[in-house]
Short mmCIF file of C-alpha atoms in Angstrom, two decimals:
data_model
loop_
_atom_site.label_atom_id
_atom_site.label_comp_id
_atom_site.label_asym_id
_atom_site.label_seq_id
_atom_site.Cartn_x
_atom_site.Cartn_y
_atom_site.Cartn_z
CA UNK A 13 -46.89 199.30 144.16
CA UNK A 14 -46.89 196.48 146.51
CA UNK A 15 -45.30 196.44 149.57
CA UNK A 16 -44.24 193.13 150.73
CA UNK A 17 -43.46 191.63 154.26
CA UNK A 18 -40.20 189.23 153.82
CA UNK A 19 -39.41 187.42 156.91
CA UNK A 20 -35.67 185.37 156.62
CA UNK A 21 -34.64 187.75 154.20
CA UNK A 22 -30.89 186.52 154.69
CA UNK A 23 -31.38 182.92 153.65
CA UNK A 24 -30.84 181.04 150.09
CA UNK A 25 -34.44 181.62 149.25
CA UNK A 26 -34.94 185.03 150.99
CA UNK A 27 -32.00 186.45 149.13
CA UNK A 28 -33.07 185.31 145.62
CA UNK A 29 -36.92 185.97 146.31
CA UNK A 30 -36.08 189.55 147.24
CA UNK A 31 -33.66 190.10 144.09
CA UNK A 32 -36.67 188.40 142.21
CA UNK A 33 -39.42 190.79 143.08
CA UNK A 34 -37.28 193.67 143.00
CA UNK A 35 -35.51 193.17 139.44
CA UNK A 36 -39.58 192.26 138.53
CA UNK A 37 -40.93 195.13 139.96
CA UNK A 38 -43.58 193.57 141.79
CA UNK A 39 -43.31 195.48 145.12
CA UNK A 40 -40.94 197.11 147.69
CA UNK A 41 -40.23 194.68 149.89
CA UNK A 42 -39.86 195.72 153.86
CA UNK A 43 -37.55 193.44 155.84
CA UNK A 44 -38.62 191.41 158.68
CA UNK A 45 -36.90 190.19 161.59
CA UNK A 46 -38.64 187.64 163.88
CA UNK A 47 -36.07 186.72 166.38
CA UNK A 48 -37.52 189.19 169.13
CA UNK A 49 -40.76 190.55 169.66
CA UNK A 50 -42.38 191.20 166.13
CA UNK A 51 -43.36 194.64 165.18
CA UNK A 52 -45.85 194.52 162.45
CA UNK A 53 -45.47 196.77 159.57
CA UNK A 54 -48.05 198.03 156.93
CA UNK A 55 -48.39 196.29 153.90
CA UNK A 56 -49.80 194.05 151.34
CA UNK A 57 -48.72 190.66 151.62
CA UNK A 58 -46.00 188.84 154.33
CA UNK A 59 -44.02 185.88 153.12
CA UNK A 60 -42.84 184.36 156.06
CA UNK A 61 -39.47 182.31 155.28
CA UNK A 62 -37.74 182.37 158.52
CA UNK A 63 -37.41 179.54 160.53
CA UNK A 64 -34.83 176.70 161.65
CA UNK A 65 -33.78 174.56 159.30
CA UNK A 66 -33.48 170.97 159.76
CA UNK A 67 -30.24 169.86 161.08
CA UNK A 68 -29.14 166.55 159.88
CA UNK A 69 -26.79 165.96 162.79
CA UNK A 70 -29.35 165.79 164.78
CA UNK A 71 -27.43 168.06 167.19
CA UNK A 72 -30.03 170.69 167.86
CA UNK A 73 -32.55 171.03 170.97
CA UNK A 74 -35.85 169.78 169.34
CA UNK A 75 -37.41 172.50 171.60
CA UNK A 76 -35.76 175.36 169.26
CA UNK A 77 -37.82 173.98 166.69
CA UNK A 78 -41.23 175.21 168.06
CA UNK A 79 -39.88 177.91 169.72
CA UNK A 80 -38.72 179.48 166.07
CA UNK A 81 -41.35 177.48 163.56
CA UNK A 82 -44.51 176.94 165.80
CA UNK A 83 -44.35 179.49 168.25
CA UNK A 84 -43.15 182.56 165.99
CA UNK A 85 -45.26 181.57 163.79
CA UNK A 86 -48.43 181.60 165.25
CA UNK A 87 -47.05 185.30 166.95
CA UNK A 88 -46.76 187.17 163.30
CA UNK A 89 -49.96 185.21 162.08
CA UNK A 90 -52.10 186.50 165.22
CA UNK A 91 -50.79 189.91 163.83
CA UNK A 92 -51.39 189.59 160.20
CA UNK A 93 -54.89 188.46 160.95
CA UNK A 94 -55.46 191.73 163.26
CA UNK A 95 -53.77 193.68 160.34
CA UNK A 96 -54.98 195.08 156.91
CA UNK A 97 -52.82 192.74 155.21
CA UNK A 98 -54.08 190.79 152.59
CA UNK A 99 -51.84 188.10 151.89
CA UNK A 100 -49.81 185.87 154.14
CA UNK A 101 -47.73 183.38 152.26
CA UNK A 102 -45.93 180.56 154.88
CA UNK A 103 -43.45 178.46 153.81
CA UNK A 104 -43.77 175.52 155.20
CA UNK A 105 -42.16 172.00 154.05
CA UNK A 106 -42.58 168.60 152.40
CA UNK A 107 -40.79 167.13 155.89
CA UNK A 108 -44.11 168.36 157.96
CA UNK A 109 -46.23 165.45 156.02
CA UNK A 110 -43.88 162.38 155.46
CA UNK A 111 -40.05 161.90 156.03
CA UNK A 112 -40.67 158.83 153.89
CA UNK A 113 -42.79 158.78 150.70
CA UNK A 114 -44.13 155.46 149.38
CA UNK A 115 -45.79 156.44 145.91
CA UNK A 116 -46.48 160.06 145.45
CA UNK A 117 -46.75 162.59 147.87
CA UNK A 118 -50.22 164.84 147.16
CA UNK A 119 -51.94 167.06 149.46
CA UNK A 120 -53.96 164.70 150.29
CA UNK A 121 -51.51 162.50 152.42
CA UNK A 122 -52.22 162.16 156.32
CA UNK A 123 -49.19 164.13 158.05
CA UNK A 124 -47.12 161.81 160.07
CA UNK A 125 -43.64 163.97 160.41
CA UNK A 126 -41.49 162.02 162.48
CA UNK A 127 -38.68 164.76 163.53
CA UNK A 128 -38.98 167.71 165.60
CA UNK A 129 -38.42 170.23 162.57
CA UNK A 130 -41.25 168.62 160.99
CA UNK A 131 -43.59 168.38 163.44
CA UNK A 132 -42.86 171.73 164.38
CA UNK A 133 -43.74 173.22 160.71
CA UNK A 134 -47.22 170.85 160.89
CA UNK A 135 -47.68 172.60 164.48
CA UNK A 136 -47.43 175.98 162.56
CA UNK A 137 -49.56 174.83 159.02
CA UNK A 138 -52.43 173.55 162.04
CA UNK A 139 -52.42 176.59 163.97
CA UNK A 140 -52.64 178.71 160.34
CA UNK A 141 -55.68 176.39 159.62
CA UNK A 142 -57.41 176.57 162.95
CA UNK A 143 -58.09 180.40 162.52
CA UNK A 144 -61.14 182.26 160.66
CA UNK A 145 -60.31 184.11 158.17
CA UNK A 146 -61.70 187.36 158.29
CA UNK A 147 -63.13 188.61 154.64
CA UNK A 148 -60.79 189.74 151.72
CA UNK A 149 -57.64 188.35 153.30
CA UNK A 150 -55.47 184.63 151.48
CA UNK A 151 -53.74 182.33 153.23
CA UNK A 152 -50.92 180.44 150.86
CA UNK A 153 -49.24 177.47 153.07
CA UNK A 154 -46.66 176.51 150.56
CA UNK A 155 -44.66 172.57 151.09
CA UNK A 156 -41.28 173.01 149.19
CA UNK A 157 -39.16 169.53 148.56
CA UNK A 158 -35.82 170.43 148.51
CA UNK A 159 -35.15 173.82 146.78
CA UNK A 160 -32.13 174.27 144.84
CA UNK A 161 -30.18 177.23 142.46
CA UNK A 162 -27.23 179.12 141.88
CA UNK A 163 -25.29 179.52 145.25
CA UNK A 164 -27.14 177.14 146.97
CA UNK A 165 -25.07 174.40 149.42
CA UNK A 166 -25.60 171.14 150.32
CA UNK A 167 -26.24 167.51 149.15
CA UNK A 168 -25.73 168.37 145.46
CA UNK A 169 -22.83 170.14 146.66
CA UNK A 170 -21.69 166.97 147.63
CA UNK A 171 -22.42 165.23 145.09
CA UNK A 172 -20.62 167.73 142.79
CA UNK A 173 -17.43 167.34 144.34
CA UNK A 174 -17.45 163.59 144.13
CA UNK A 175 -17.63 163.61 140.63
CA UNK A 176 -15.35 167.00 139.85
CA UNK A 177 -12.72 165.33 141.68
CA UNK A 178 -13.17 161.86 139.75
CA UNK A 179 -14.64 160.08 142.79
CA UNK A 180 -16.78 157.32 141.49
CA UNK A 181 -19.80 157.28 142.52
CA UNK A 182 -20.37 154.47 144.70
CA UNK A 183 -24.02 154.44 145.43
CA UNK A 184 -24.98 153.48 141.70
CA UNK A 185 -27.13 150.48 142.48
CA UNK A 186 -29.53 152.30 144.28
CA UNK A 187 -33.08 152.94 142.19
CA UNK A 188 -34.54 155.83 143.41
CA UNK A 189 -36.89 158.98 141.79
CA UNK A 190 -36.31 162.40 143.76
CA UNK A 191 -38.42 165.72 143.16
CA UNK A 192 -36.65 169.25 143.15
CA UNK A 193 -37.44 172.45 143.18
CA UNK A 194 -36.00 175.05 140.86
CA UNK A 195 -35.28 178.52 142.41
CA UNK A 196 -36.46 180.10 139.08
CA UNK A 197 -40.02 178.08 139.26
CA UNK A 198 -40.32 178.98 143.22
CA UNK A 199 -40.19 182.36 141.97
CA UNK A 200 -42.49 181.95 139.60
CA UNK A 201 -45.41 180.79 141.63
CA UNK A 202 -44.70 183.70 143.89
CA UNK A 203 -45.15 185.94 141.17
CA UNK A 204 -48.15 184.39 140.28
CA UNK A 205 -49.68 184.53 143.94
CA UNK A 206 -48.64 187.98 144.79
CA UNK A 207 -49.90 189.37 141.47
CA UNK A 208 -52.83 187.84 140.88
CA UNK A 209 -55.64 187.82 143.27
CA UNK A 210 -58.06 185.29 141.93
CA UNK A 211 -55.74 182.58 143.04
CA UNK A 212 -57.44 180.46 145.83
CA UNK A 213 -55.52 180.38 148.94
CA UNK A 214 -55.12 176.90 150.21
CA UNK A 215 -52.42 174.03 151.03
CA UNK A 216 -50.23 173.44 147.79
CA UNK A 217 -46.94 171.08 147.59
CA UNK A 218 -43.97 172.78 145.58
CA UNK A 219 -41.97 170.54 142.98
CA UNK A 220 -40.54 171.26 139.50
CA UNK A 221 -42.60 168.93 137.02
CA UNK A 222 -40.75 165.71 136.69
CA UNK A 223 -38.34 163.59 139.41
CA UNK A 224 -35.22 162.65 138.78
CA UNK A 225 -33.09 160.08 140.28
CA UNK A 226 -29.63 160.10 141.69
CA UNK A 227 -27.94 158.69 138.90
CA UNK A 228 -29.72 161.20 136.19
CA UNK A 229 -27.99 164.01 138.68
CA UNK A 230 -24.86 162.45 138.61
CA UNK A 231 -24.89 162.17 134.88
CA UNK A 232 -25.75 166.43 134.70
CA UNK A 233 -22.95 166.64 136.89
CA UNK A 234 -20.59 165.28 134.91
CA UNK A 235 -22.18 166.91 131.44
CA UNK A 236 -21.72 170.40 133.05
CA UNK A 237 -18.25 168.91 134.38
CA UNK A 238 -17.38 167.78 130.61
CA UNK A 239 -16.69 164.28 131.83
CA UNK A 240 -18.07 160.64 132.01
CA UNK A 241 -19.88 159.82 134.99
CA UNK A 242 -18.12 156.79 137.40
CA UNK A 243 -21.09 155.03 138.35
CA UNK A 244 -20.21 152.39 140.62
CA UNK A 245 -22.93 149.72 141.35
CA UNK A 246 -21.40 148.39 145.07
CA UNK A 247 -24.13 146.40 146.95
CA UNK A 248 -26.78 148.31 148.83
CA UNK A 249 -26.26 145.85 151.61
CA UNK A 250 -22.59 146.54 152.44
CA UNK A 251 -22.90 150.43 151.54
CA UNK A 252 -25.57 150.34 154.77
CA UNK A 253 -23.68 148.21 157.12
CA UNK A 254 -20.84 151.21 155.96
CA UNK A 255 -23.33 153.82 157.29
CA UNK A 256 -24.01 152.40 160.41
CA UNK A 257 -20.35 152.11 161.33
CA UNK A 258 -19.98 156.06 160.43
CA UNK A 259 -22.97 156.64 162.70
CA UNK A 260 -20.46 155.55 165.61
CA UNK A 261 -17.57 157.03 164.33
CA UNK A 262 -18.98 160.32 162.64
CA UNK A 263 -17.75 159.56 159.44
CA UNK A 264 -18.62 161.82 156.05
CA UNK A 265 -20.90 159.01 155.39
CA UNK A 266 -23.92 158.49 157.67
CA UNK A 267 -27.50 156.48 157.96
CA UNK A 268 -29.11 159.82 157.46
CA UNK A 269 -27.46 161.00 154.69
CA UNK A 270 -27.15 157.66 153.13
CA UNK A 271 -31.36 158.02 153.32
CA UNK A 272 -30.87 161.66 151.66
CA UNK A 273 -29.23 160.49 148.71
CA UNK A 274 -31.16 157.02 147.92
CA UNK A 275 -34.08 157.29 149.20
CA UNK A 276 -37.39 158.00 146.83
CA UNK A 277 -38.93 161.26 147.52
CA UNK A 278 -41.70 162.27 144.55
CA UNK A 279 -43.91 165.08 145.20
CA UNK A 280 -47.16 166.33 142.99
CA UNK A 281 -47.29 169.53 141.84
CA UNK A 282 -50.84 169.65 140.57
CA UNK A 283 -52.71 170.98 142.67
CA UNK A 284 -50.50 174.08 142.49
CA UNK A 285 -50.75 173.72 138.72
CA UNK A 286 -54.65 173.71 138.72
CA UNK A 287 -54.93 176.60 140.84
CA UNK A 288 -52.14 178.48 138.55
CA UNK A 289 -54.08 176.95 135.46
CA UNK A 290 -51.05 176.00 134.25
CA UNK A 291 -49.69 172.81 132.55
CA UNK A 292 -46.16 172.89 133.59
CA UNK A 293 -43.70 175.24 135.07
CA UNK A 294 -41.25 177.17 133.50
CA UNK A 295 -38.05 175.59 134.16
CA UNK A 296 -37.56 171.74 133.10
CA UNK A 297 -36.37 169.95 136.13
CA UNK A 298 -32.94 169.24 133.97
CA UNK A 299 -32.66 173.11 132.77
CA UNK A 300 -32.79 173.91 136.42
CA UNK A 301 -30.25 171.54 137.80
CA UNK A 302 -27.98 172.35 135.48
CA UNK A 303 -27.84 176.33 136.15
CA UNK A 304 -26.98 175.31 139.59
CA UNK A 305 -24.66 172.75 138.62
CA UNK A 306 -22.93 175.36 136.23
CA UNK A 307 -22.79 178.02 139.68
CA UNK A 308 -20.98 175.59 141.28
CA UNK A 309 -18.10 175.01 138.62
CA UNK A 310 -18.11 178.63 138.08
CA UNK A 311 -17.27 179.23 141.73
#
């Protein structure tokens, strides 16, 4: 059996990935820390999670950044490329390309990240790239977009309790598209790279098959909620000027998160399709917002 290297084992995506590959029986999985000076086990394959997330209050050190995602990563990749190892799966992130997307984001896209946790996961992906790889061994740098599932927090979190407590919701006039990534498909293609070693290691971008945009989310919301969904359509002009004042004041409502929630962020999957010779994934974008949905209203 496999024995797999799982670095951030503690996270969202650590703790479901591990429950995944156990329940699947697709190795024993040997847990990682990176926060000191890494200790390289034996095995088959590391996925290397860990890192430090991107803070949206902008109240981190940039410098921790590339200490944890540049630097640490290039220290356990130095060592995986000394090793017997065969696989070594990084996650890296949609945010290390573009922080804005105009059209659809491929693989293909020059990086321009334009905040210190994105630059610092492009510092990483480079570093990964700049090495020869020695014979037999795969290098998967995987881009997520914003991965989501049961027990997962954040800005559908907020956006759930807007419309469970009857909030409308005011940002209705804004047109965007947004791609997400199921938990359940994530753990798919992990499957699929761990288990099958004609896969070509390369660059791929993660996304469940088709975007959605806010107001689609809103109305799952309020289908798993068993209500209508209060769609208000306020102008996009005074909902900004309303952002910039709760940039001074540090109010719920903010010029970054007002950017999280409108903006347009599509991301292609098909490259990551091709390679899986696959036509679509699993879980329907819709299915797999509304099992996370549903874990929030059970909880």
């Amino acid at each position: 059996m496999n024995k797999i290297i799982l670095t951030g084992a503690t996270g969202f995506v650590g703790l479901n990935l591990a429950s995944f590959i156990l329940e699947h029986k697709l190795g024993n999985i040997e847990r990682l820390s990176i926060r000191s000076q890494i200790v390289l086990p034996e095995g088959d394959a590391i996925i290397h999670l860990a890192g430090k997330a991107h803070d949206l209050k902008n109240a981190s050190n940039p410098q921790e950044y590339f200490d944890v995602n540049a630097n640490k990563t290039k220290e356990l990749f130095d060592l995986f490329l000394k090793s017997d190892i065969k696989d070594f799966i990084y996650f890296s992130s949609v945010k290390a390309i573009a922080d804005t997307v105009v059209g659809i984001l491929d693989e293909d896209v020059k990086p321009d990240p334009k905040t210190p946790y994105g630059q610092s996961k492009l510092q990483a992906e480079e570093y990964i790239l700049s090495k020869k790889l020695p014979e037999g061994k795969r290098v998967f740098i995987l881009r997520p977009c914003m991965i989501h599932g049961p027990g997962n927090k954040g800005n559908l979190n907020l956006l759930y309790n807007v419309v469970k407590k009857g909030v409308p919701y005011p940002l209705g006039a804004f047109h965007n598209q947004r791609s997400f990534l199921s938990i359940s498909n994530l753990n798919y293609i992990i499957k699929r790279l761990i288990m099958d070693p004609e896969i070509p290691g390369g660059t791929y971008n993660l996304a469940d098959d088709v975007s959605l945009s806010t107001n689609e989310v809103i109305r799952i919301i309020a289908e798993v909620d068993g209500c209508k969904p209060r769609l208000w359509k306020i102008s996009p002009t005074i909902i900004r000027a309303f952002a910039v004042i709760g940039d001074k004041l540090r109010l719920p409502i903010s010029s970054e998160r007002l950017k999280k929630l409108t903006e347009s962020y599509v991301v292609s999957n098909e490259k990551i399709k091709k390679a899986l010779q696959i036509n679509k994934l699993p879980v329907s974008s819709e299915e797999g917002l509304f099992k996370t949905i549903q874990s929030f209203d059970s909880n």
